[in-house]
CSV table of C-alpha atoms in Angstrom, one decimal:
chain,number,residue,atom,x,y,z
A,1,UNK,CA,-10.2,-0.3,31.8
A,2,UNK,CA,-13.3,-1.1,29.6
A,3,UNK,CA,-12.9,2.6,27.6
A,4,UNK,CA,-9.1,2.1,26.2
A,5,UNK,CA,-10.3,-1.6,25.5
A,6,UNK,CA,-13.0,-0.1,23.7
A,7,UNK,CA,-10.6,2.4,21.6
A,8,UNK,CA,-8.6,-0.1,21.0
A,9,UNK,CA,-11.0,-2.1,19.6
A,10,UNK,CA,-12.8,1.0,17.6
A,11,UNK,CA,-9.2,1.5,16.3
A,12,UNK,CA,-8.6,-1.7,15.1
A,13,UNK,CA,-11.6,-2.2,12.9
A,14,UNK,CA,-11.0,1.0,11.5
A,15,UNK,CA,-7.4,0.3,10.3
A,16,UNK,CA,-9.2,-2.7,9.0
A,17,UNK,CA,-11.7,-1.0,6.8
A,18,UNK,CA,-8.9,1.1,5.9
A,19,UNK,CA,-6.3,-1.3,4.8
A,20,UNK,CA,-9.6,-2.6,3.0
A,21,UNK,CA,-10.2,0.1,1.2
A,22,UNK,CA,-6.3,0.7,0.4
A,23,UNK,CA,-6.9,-2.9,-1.4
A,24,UNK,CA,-9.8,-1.8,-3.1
A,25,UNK,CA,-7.9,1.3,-4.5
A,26,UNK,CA,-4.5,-0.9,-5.6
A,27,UNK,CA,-7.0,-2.8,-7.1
A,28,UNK,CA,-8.9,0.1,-9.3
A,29,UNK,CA,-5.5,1.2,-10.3
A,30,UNK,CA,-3.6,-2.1,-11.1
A,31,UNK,CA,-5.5,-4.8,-11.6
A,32,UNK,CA,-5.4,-4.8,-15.6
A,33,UNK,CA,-3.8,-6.3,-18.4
A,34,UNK,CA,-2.4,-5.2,-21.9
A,35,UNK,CA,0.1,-5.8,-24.1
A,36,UNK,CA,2.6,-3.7,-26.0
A,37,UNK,CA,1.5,-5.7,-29.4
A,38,UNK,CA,-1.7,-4.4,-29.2
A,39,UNK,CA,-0.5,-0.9,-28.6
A,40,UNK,CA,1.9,-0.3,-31.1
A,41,UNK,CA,2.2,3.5,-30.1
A,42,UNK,CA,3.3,2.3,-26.6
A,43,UNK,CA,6.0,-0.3,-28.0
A,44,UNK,CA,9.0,2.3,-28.5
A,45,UNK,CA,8.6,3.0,-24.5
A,46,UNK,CA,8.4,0.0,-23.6
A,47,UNK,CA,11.2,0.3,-21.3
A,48,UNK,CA,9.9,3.7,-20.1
A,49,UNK,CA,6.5,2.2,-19.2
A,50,UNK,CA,7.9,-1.3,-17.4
A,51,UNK,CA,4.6,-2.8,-16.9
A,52,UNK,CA,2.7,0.8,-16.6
A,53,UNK,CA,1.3,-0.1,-20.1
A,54,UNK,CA,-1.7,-1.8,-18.7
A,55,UNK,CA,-3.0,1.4,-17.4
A,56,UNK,CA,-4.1,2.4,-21.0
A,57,UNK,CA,-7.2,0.1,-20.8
A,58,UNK,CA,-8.5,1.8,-17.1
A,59,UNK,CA,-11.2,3.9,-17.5
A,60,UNK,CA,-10.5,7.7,-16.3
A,61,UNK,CA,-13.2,7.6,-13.2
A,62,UNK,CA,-11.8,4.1,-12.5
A,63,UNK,CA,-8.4,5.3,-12.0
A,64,UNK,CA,-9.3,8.9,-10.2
A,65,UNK,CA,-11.4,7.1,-7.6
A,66,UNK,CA,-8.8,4.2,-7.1
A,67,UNK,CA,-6.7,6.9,-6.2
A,68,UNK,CA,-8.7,8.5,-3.9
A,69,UNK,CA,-9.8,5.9,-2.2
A,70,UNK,CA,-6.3,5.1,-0.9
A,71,UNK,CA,-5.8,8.7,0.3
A,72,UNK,CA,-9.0,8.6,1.5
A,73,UNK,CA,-8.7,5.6,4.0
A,74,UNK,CA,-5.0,6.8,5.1
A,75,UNK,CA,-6.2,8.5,8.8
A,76,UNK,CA,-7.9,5.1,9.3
A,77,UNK,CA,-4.4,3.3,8.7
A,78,UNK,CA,-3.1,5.6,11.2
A,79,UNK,CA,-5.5,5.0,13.8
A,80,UNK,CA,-4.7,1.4,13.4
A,81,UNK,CA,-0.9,2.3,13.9
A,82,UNK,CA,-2.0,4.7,17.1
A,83,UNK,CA,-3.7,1.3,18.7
A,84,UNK,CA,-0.2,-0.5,17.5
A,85,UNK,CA,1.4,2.3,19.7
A,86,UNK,CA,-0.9,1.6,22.6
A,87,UNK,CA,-0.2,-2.1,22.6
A,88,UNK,CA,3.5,-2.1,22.8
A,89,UNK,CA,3.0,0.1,25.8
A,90,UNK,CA,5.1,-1.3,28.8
A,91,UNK,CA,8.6,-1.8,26.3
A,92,UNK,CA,11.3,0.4,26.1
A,93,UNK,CA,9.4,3.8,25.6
A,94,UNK,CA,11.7,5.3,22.8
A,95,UNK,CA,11.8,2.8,20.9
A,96,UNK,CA,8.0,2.2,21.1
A,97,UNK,CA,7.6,6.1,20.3
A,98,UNK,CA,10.5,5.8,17.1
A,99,UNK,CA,8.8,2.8,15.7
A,100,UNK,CA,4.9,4.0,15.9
A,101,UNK,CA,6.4,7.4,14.7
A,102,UNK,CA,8.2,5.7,11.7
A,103,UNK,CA,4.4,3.9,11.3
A,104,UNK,CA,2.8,6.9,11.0
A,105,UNK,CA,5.4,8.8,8.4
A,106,UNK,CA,5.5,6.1,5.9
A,107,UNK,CA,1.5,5.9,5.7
A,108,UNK,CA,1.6,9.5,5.0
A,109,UNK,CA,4.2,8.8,2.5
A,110,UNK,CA,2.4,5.8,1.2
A,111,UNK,CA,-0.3,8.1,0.5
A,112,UNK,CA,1.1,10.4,-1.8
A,113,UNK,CA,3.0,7.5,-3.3
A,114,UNK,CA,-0.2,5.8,-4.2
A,115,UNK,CA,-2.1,9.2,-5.6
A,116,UNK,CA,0.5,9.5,-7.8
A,117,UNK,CA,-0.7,6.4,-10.1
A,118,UNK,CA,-3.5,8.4,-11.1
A,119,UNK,CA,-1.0,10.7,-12.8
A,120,UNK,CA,0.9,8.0,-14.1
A,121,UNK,CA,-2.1,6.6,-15.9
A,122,UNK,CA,-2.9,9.8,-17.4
A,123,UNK,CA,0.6,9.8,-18.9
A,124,UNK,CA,0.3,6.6,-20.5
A,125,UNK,CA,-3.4,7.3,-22.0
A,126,UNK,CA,-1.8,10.3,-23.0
A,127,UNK,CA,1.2,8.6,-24.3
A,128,UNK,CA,-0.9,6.7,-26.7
A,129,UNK,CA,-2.8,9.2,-28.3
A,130,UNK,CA,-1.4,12.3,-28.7
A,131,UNK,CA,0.1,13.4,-32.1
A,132,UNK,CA,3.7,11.6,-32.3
A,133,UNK,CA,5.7,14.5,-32.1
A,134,UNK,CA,3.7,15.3,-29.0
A,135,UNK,CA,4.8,12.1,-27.6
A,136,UNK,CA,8.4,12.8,-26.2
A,137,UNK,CA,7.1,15.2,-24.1
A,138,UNK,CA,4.8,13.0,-22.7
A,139,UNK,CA,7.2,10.9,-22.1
A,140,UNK,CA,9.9,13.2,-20.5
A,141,UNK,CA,7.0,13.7,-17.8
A,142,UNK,CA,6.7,10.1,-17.7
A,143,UNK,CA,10.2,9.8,-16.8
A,144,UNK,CA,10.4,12.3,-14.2
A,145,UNK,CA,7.0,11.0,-12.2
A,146,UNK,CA,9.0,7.6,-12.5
A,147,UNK,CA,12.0,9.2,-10.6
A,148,UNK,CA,9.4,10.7,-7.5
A,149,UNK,CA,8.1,7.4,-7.5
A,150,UNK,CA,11.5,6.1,-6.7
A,151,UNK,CA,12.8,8.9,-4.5
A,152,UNK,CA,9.6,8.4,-2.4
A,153,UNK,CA,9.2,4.8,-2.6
A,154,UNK,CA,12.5,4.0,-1.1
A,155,UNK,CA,12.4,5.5,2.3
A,156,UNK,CA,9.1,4.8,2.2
A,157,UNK,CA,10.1,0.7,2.4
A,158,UNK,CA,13.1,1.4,4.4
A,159,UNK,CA,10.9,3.3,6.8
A,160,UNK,CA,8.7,-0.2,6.8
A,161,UNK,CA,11.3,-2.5,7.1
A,162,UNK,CA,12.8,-0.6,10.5
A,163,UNK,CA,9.2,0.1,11.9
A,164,UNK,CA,8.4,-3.8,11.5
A,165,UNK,CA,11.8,-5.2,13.2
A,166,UNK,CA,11.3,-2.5,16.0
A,167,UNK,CA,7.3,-3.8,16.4
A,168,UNK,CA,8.8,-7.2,16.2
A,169,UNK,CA,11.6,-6.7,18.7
A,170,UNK,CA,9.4,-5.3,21.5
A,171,UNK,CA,7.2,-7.4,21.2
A,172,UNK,CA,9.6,-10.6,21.3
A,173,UNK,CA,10.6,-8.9,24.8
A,174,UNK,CA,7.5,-9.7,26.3
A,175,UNK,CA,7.1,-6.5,27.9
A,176,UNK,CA,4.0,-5.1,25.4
A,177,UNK,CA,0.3,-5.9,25.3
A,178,UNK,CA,1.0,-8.1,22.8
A,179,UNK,CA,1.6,-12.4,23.3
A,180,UNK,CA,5.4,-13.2,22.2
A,181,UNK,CA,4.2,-15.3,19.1
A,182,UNK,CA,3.1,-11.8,17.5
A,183,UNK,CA,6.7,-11.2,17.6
A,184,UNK,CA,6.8,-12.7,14.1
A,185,UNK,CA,3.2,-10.8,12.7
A,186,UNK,CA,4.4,-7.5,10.9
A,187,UNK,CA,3.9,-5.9,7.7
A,188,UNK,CA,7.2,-6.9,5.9
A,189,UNK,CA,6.1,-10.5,7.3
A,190,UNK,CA,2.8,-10.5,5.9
A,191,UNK,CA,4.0,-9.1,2.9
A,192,UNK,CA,6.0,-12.0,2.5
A,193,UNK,CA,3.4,-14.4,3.4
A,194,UNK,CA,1.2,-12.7,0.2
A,195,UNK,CA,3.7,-13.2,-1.9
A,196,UNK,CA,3.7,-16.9,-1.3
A,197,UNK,CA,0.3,-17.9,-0.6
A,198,UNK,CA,-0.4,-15.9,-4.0
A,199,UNK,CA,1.5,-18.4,-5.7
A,200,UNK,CA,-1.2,-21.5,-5.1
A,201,UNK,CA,-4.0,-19.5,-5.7
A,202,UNK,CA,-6.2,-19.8,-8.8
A,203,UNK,CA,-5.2,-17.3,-11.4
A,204,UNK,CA,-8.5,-15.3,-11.7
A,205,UNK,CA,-7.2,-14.5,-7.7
A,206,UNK,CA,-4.2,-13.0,-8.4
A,207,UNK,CA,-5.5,-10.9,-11.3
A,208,UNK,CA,-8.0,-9.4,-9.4
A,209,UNK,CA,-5.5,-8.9,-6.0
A,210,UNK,CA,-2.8,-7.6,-8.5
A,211,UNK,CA,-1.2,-4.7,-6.7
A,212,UNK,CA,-2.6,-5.1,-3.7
A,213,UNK,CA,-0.3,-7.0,-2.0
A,214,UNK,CA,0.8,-4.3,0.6
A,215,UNK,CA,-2.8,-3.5,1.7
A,216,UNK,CA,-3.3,-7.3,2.2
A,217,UNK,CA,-0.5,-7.6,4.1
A,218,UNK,CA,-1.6,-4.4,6.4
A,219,UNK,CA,-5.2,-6.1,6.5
A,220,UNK,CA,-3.6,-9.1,7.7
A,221,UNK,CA,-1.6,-7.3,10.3
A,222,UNK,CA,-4.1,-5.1,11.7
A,223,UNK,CA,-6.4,-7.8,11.9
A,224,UNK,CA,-4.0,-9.7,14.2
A,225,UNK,CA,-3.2,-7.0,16.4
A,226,UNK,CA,-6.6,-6.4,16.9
A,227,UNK,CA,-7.6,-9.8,17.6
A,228,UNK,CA,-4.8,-10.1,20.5
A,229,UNK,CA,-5.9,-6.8,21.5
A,230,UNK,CA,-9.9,-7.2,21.8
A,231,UNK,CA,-10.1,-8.2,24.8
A,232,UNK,CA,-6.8,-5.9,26.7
């Protein structure tokens, strides 16, 4: 018994350093401020750029390495979600396969979603200093990285949301290696709970956390299933 207790463990504070480092990449890419007035290059895609603006201030290493840090510390998310897997052992075996399955796909997804920032910050910089008749080119590619983000984004959270009220459901059956309470831990959850703890924080807090929300909330989760799991 003591070597799955042990990979479970090792698992666990992987997916932790991993969802840690995911942070530490939304972070690198998001965390910044600017405003249109001070960019008056930007200000006629304003509507185009929807808050992307305050990439133009990131520094080119600082957004290529908050890129790859997130892609970089995906197999340790997955390891987290095999341990997930292993603890809701003992419920309905399909659905325990669907939902770690659906786990795993939208951290791959999540991945690319997340390198793609770099690109997007590359577009704005780009955006704001080209020659202006260079600029509607720029911001044709601008507009088309916007529609992958959406096209990948959205399964990507529907994926979440069904992988979270599967977890949620097995474990409220009592049949998992989880307690019952867990029931109501999950990412979508914890995402929720971030988004209102946030509001109380001091400000300099949800500067430096901007973007990061999902990470948190994965930090959070694994560190809870971890915890219930430590000791089997």
């Amino acid at each position: 018994m003591e070597q799955p207790i042990t990979s479970l463990r090792i698992t666990g504070l992987l997916a932790l350093f991993g969802a840690f480092l995911y942070a530490i990449g939304d972070v690198l890419l998001l965390a910044s401020k600017a405003s249109l007035d001070n960019y008056p290059r930007l200000r006629p895609f304003g509507k185009l750029l929807s808050t992307a603006e305050r990439m133009v201030v990131l520094p080119p290493n600082r957004m290529l390495w908050g890129a790859l840090i997130g892609v970089f510390a995906t197999p340790l998310m997955l390891a987290g979600f095999w341990q997930v897997y292993q603890g809701l052992n003992g419920a309905n075996e399909t659905l325990t396969f669907i939902t770690g399955l659906l786990f795993a796909i939208a951290s791959v997804i999540g991945a690319f979603v997340h390198g793609t920032f770099y690109y997007m910050g590359e577009y704005v910089q780009a955006l704001n200093k080209v020659e202006d008749g260079s600029q509607a080119v720029i911001a044709e590619m601008l507009a088309r990285h916007r529609k992958v983000l959406l096209i990948t984004y959205t399964p990507l959270m529907i994926l979440i949301v069904i992988a979270s009220v599967l977890f949620s459901v097995l474990v409220a059956s009592g049949k998992t290696a989880f307690p019952v309470w867990m029931a109501a831990i999950n990412p979508v959850t914890m995402t929720i709970a971030w988004l209102l703890i946030k509001r109380i924080l001091p400000q300099f807090v949800r500067d430096w956390t901007e973007g990061a929300g999902f990470s948190i909330a994965y930090l959070a989760f694994f560190a809870c299933t971890t915890l219930t799991l430590w000791n089997g």
